[in-house]
Amino acid sequence: GFEEHELEDGLRKEAGPEAMDDGEELMDDGSSLADMQKELEAMGDDSVPGEPVSKHPKGNECISKVEEIEESISLFDKKGMGKDTIREVVDGMKKIADHMLGKKSKGDFADKFHETLLDVHARSETFGAVDACKVMLEHHDEL
């Protein structure tokens, strides 16, 4: 029976590479997971500075209000956004600042945010809701 057992082991070893083929498929998934991880980490570069925003008492409210502007007007970093659209976005941000910060809302915020948007577009940078809230909160000495 010992020789048969060796044969079985031999068969198992032959099955090994097949199992490894399956493993390679998993490795393919693993590499796409790694790619996703890299993408998330790249996004993480943006959201690490954004972390204080979500921890700010008004941060999440700000983010959801900015997302409403993104849906109704335009994504803030959308290429080729015309002057009118930029003005609408800036006005929307000013309303959010006024609503959330009340008397603390600074009169120069709209101009500052307008400059920020022009800068983002000039550099073709990504600029999302967290970024917009970060600019707003920092401008008003909230972060």
Coordinates of C-alpha atoms in Angstrom, one line a residue:
G1 CA 0.0 0.0 0.0
F2 CA 3.0 2.3 0.5
E3 CA 3.8 2.6 -3.2
E4 CA 0.1 3.4 -3.9
H5 CA 0.3 6.1 -1.3
E6 CA 3.3 7.5 -3.0
L7 CA 1.3 7.5 -6.3
E8 CA -1.5 9.3 -4.6
D9 CA 1.0 11.9 -3.3
G10 CA 2.4 12.1 -6.8
L11 CA -1.1 12.8 -8.1
R12 CA -1.7 15.4 -5.4
K13 CA 1.5 17.0 -6.5
E14 CA 0.4 17.0 -10.1
A15 CA -2.9 18.6 -8.9
G16 CA -0.7 21.2 -7.2
P17 CA 0.0 23.2 -10.3
E18 CA -3.7 23.1 -11.3
A19 CA -4.5 24.5 -7.9
M20 CA -1.8 27.1 -8.5
D21 CA -3.5 28.0 -11.8
D22 CA -6.5 28.7 -9.7
G23 CA -4.2 30.6 -7.4
E24 CA -3.0 32.7 -10.3
E25 CA -6.5 33.7 -11.1
L26 CA -6.8 34.8 -7.5
M27 CA -3.5 36.6 -8.0
D28 CA -5.0 38.4 -11.0
D29 CA -7.8 39.5 -8.7
G30 CA -5.2 40.4 -6.2
S31 CA -3.4 42.6 -8.6
S32 CA -6.6 44.4 -9.5
L33 CA -7.2 44.7 -5.7
A34 CA -3.7 46.1 -5.5
D35 CA -4.6 48.6 -8.3
M36 CA -7.8 49.5 -6.4
Q37 CA -5.7 49.9 -3.3
K38 CA -3.3 52.2 -5.1
E39 CA -6.3 54.2 -6.4
L40 CA -7.7 54.4 -2.9
E41 CA -4.3 55.5 -1.6
A42 CA -4.1 58.1 -4.3
M43 CA -7.5 59.3 -3.3
G44 CA -6.4 59.0 0.3
D45 CA -3.8 61.7 -0.4
D46 CA -6.6 64.1 -1.0
S47 CA -8.8 62.9 1.8
V48 CA -6.1 62.7 4.5
P49 CA -6.0 66.5 4.6
G50 CA -9.8 66.3 4.3
E51 CA -10.0 64.2 7.5
P52 CA -10.3 67.3 9.7
V53 CA -13.3 68.3 7.6
S54 CA -15.2 65.1 8.4
K55 CA -14.3 65.4 12.0
H56 CA -15.4 69.1 12.1
P57 CA -18.9 69.4 13.7
K58 CA -20.2 71.0 10.5
G59 CA -18.0 69.0 8.1
N60 CA -20.4 66.3 7.0
E61 CA -23.2 68.8 6.6
C62 CA -21.0 70.9 4.4
I63 CA -19.9 67.9 2.3
S64 CA -23.5 66.9 1.7
K65 CA -24.5 70.5 0.8
V66 CA -21.5 70.8 -1.6
E67 CA -22.5 67.4 -3.2
E68 CA -26.0 68.9 -3.8
I69 CA -24.3 71.8 -5.7
E70 CA -22.2 69.3 -7.6
E71 CA -25.4 67.4 -8.7
S72 CA -27.5 70.5 -9.5
I73 CA -24.8 72.8 -11.1
S74 CA -21.5 71.1 -11.8
L75 CA -18.6 69.1 -10.4
F76 CA -16.2 71.8 -9.2
D77 CA -13.2 70.4 -11.1
K78 CA -15.1 69.8 -14.3
K79 CA -13.0 70.8 -17.3
G80 CA -14.3 73.6 -19.5
M81 CA -16.6 75.0 -16.9
G82 CA -17.7 78.4 -18.2
K83 CA -17.5 81.7 -16.2
D84 CA -21.3 81.6 -15.5
T85 CA -21.1 78.0 -14.1
I86 CA -18.1 79.0 -11.9
R87 CA -20.1 82.0 -10.6
E88 CA -23.1 79.7 -9.8
V89 CA -20.8 77.3 -8.0
V90 CA -19.2 80.2 -6.1
D91 CA -22.6 81.6 -5.2
G92 CA -23.7 78.2 -4.0
M93 CA -20.6 77.9 -1.8
K94 CA -21.2 81.4 -0.4
K95 CA -24.8 80.4 0.5
I96 CA -23.4 77.3 2.3
A97 CA -21.0 79.5 4.2
D98 CA -23.7 81.9 5.1
H99 CA -26.1 79.1 6.1
M100 CA -23.6 77.1 8.2
L101 CA -21.5 79.9 9.7
G102 CA -24.0 82.7 10.0
K103 CA -22.4 85.9 11.1
K104 CA -18.9 84.3 11.0
S105 CA -19.2 84.0 7.2
K106 CA -16.6 86.4 5.7
G107 CA -17.5 88.8 2.9
D108 CA -14.4 87.9 0.9
F109 CA -15.1 84.2 0.9
A110 CA -16.8 84.2 -2.6
D111 CA -13.8 86.0 -4.1
K112 CA -11.4 83.6 -2.4
F113 CA -13.3 80.6 -3.5
H114 CA -13.5 81.9 -7.0
E115 CA -9.7 82.3 -7.1
T116 CA -9.4 78.7 -5.7
L117 CA -11.6 77.3 -8.5
L118 CA -9.7 79.2 -11.2
D119 CA -6.5 77.8 -9.7
V120 CA -7.9 74.3 -9.7
H121 CA -8.9 74.6 -13.3
A122 CA -5.6 76.2 -14.4
R123 CA -3.7 73.2 -12.9
S124 CA -6.4 70.6 -13.9
E125 CA -6.4 69.4 -10.3
T126 CA -9.1 67.3 -8.8
F127 CA -11.3 69.2 -6.4
G128 CA -14.3 67.6 -4.6
A129 CA -16.7 68.3 -1.9
V130 CA -14.2 67.6 0.9
D131 CA -11.7 70.0 -0.7
A132 CA -14.4 72.7 -1.1
C133 CA -15.4 72.4 2.6
K134 CA -11.8 72.4 3.6
V135 CA -11.3 75.7 1.8
M136 CA -14.4 77.1 3.3
L137 CA -13.7 76.0 6.9
E138 CA -10.0 77.1 6.7
H139 CA -11.0 80.5 5.2
H140 CA -13.3 81.0 8.2
D141 CA -10.7 79.9 10.7
E142 CA -12.8 76.8 11.5
L143 CA -10.0 74.3 10.8

